[in-house]
mmCIF file of C-alpha atoms in Angstrom:
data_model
loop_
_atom_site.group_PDB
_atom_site.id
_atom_site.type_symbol
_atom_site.label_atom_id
_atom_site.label_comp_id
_atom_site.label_asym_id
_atom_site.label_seq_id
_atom_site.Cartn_x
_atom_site.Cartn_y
_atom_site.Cartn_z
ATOM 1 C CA UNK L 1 87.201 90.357 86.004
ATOM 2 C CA UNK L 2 89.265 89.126 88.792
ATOM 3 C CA UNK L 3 93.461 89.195 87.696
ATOM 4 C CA UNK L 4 96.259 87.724 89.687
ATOM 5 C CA UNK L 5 99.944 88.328 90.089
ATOM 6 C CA UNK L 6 102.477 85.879 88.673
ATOM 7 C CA UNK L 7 104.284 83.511 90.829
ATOM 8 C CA UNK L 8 107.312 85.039 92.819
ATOM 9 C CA UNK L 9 110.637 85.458 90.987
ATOM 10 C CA UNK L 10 113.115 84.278 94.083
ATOM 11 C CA UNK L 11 115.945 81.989 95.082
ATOM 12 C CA UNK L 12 117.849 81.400 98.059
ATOM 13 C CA UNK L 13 120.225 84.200 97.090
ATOM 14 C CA UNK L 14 117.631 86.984 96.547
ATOM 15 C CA UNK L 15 119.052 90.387 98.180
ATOM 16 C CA UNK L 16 116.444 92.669 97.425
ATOM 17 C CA UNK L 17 113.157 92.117 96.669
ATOM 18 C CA UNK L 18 111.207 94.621 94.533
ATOM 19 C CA UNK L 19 107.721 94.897 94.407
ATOM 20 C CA UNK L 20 104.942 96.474 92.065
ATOM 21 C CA UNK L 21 101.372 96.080 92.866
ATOM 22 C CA UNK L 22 99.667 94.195 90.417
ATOM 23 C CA UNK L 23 100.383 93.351 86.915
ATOM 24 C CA UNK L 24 98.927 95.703 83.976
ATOM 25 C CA UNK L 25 97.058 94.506 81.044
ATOM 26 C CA UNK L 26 100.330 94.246 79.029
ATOM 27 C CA UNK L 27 102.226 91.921 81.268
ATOM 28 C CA UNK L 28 99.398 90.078 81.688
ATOM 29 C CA UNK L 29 98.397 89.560 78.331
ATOM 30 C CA UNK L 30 102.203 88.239 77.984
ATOM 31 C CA UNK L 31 102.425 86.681 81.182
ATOM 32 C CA UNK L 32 105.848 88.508 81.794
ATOM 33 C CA UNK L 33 106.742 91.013 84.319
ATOM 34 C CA UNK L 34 106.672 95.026 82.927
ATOM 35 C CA UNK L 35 105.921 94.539 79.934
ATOM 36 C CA UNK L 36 104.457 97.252 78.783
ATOM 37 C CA UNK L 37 107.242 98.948 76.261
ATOM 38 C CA UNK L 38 106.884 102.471 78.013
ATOM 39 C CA UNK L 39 107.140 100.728 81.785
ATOM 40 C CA UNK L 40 110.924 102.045 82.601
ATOM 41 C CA UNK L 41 111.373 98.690 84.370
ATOM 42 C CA UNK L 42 113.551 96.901 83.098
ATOM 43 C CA UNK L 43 115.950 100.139 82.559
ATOM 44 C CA UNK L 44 115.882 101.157 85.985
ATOM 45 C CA UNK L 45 116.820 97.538 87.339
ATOM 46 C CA UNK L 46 119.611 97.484 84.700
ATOM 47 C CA UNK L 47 121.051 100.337 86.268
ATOM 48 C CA UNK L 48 121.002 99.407 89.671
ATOM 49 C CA UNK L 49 122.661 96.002 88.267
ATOM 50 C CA UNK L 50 124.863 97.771 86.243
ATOM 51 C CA UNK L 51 123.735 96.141 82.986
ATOM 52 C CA UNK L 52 122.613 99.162 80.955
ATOM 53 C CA UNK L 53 121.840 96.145 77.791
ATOM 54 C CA UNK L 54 119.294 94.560 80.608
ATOM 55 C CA UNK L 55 116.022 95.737 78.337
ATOM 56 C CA UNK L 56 117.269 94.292 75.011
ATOM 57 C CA UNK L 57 117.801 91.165 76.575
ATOM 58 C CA UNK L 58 114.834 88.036 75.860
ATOM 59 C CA UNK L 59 112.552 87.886 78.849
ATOM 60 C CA UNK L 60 114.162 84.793 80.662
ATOM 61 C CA UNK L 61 117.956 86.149 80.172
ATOM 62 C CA UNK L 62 116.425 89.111 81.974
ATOM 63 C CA UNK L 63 115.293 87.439 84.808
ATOM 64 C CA UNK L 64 117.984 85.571 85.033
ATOM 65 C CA UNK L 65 120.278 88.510 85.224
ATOM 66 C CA UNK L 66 118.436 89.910 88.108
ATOM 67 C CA UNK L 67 118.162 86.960 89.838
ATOM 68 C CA UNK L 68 122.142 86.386 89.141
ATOM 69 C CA UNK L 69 122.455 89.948 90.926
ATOM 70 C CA UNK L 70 120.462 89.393 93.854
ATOM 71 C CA UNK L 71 117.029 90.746 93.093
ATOM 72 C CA UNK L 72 113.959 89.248 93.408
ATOM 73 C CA UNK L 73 110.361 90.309 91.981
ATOM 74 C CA UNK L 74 106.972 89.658 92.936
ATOM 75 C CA UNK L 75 103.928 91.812 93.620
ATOM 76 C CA UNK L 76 101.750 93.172 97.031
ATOM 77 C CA UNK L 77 98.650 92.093 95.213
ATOM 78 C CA UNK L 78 97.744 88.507 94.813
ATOM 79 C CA UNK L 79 94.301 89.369 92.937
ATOM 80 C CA UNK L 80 91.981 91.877 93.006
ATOM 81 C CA UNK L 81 89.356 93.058 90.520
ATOM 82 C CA UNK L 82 90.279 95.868 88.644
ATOM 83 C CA UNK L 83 89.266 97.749 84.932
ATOM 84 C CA UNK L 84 92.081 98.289 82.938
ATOM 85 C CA UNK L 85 96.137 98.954 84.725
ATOM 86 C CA UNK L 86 95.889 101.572 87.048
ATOM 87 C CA UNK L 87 96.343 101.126 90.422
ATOM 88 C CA UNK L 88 93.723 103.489 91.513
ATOM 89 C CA UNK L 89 91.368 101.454 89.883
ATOM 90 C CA UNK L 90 91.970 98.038 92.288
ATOM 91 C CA UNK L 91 89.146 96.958 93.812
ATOM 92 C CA UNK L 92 88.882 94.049 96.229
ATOM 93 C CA UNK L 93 92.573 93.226 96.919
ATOM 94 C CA UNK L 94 93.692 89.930 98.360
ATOM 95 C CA UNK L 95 97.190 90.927 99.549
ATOM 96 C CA UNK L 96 100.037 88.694 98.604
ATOM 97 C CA UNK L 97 101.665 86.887 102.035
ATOM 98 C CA UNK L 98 104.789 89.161 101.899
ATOM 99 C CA UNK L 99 106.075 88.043 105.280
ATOM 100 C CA UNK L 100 105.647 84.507 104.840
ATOM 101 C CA UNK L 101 107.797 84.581 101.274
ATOM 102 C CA UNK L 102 110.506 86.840 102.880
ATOM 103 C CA UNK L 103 110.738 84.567 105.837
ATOM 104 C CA UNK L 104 111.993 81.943 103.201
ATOM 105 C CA UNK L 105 114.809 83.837 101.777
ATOM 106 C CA UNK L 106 117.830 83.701 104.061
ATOM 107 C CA UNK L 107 119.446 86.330 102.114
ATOM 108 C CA UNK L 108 117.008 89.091 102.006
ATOM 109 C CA UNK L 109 118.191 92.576 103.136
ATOM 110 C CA UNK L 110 115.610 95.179 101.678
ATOM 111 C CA UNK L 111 112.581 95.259 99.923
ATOM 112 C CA UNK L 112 112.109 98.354 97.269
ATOM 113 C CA UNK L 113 108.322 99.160 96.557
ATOM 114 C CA UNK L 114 108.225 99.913 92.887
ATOM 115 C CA UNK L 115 105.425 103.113 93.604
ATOM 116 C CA UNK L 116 103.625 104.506 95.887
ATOM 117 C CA UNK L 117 100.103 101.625 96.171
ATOM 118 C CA UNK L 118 102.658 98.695 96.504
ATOM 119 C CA UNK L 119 104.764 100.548 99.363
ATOM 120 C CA UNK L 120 101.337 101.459 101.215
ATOM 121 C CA UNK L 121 100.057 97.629 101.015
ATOM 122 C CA UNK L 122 103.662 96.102 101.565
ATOM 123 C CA UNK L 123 104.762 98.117 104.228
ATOM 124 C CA UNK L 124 102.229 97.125 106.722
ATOM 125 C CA UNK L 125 102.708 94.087 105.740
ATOM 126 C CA UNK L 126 106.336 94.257 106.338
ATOM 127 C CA UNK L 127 107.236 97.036 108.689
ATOM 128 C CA UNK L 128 108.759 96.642 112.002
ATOM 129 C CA UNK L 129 111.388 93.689 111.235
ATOM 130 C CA UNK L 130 115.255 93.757 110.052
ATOM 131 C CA UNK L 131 114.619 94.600 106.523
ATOM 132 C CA UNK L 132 115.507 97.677 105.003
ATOM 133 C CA UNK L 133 112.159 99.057 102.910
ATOM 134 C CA UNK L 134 112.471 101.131 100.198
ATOM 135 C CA UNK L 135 110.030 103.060 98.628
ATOM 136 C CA UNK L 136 110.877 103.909 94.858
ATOM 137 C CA UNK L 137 109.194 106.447 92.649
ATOM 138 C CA UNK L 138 107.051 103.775 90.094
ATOM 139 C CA UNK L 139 108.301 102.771 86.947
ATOM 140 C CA UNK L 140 104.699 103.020 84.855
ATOM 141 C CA UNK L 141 104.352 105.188 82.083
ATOM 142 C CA UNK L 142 101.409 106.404 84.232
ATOM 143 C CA UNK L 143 103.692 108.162 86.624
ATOM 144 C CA UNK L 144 105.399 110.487 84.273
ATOM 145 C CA UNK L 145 106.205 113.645 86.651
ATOM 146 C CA UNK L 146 109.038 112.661 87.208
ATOM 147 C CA UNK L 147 111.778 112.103 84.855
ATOM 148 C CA UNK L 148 113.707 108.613 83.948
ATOM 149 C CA UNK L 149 117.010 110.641 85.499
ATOM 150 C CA UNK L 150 115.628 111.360 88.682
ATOM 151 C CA UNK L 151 113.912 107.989 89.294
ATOM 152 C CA UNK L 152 117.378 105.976 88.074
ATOM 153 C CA UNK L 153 118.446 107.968 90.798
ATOM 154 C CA UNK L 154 116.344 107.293 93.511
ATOM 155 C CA UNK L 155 116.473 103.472 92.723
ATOM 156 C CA UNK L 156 120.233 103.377 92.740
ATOM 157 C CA UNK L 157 119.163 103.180 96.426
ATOM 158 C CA UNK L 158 119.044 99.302 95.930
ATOM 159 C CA UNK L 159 122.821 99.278 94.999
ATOM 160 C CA UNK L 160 123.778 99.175 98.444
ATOM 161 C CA UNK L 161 121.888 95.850 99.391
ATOM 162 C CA UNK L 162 123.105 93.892 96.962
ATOM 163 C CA UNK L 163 126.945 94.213 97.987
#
């Protein structure tokens, strides 16, 4: 079965842009972003906000906090076929038009790749223009080498964008 990203979560103040590759069965079975309750998310993005409360928040409140902050979501695959949520199982990808949605943000200033299949498809997409791209260790529960410390870490990278 062919599945599809949800629309872009933008406006004209959108900073950073984070991407993930495609949503898993979870968020698309509740037609949210991350929702999976083990996808560290919505933790790590309250961090780099600075609003720790960000995952106890309703869906919309949360969006609406990140889009207060600056940051943008969205995902480097528009559809692709693809057995249950892992990424390694993506078949047949139609990529999302990256450049064509950053051209209309007049704010953007980096893009963070939320693991490592989104920054491979969105970088070459992206590279080689004015935006800072930054590749993030992924939030799924599939990628649990590292721990929820050292990835807060590396995605406190973002802070410095949104300024």
């Amino acid at each position: 079965m062919r599945k599809s990203a949800f629309p872009p979560v933008v406006s004209p103040g959108t900073r950073v842009l984070i991407l993930g590759s495609l949503p898993g069965e979870a968020s698309l079975k509740a037609q949210r972003y991350y929702a999976h309750p083990q996808n560290l998310f919505w933790r790590l993005a309250g961090a780099v906000i600075g609003r720790e409360d960000l995952p106890a928040l309703d869906y919309e409140a949360r969006l609406d906090a990140l889009l207060a902050a600056g940051i943008g979501l969205w995902d480097t695959v528009a559809s692709a076929l693809r057995a249950g949520s892992l990424d390694a199982a993506i078949r047949e990808a139609e990529h999302a038009p990256l450049a064509e949605l950053a051209a209309t943000l007049p704010a953007l200033r980096a893009v963070g790749f939320n693991g490592k299949t989104s920054a491979r498809i969105g970088r070459a997409q992206l590279s080689g223009g004015a935006l800072a791209l930054v590749d993030l260790p992924s939030s799924s529960p599939a990628h649990a080498a590292m721990s929820f410390a050292e990835k807060r870490e590396r995605w406190l990278a973002l802070k410095e964008f949104l300024a």
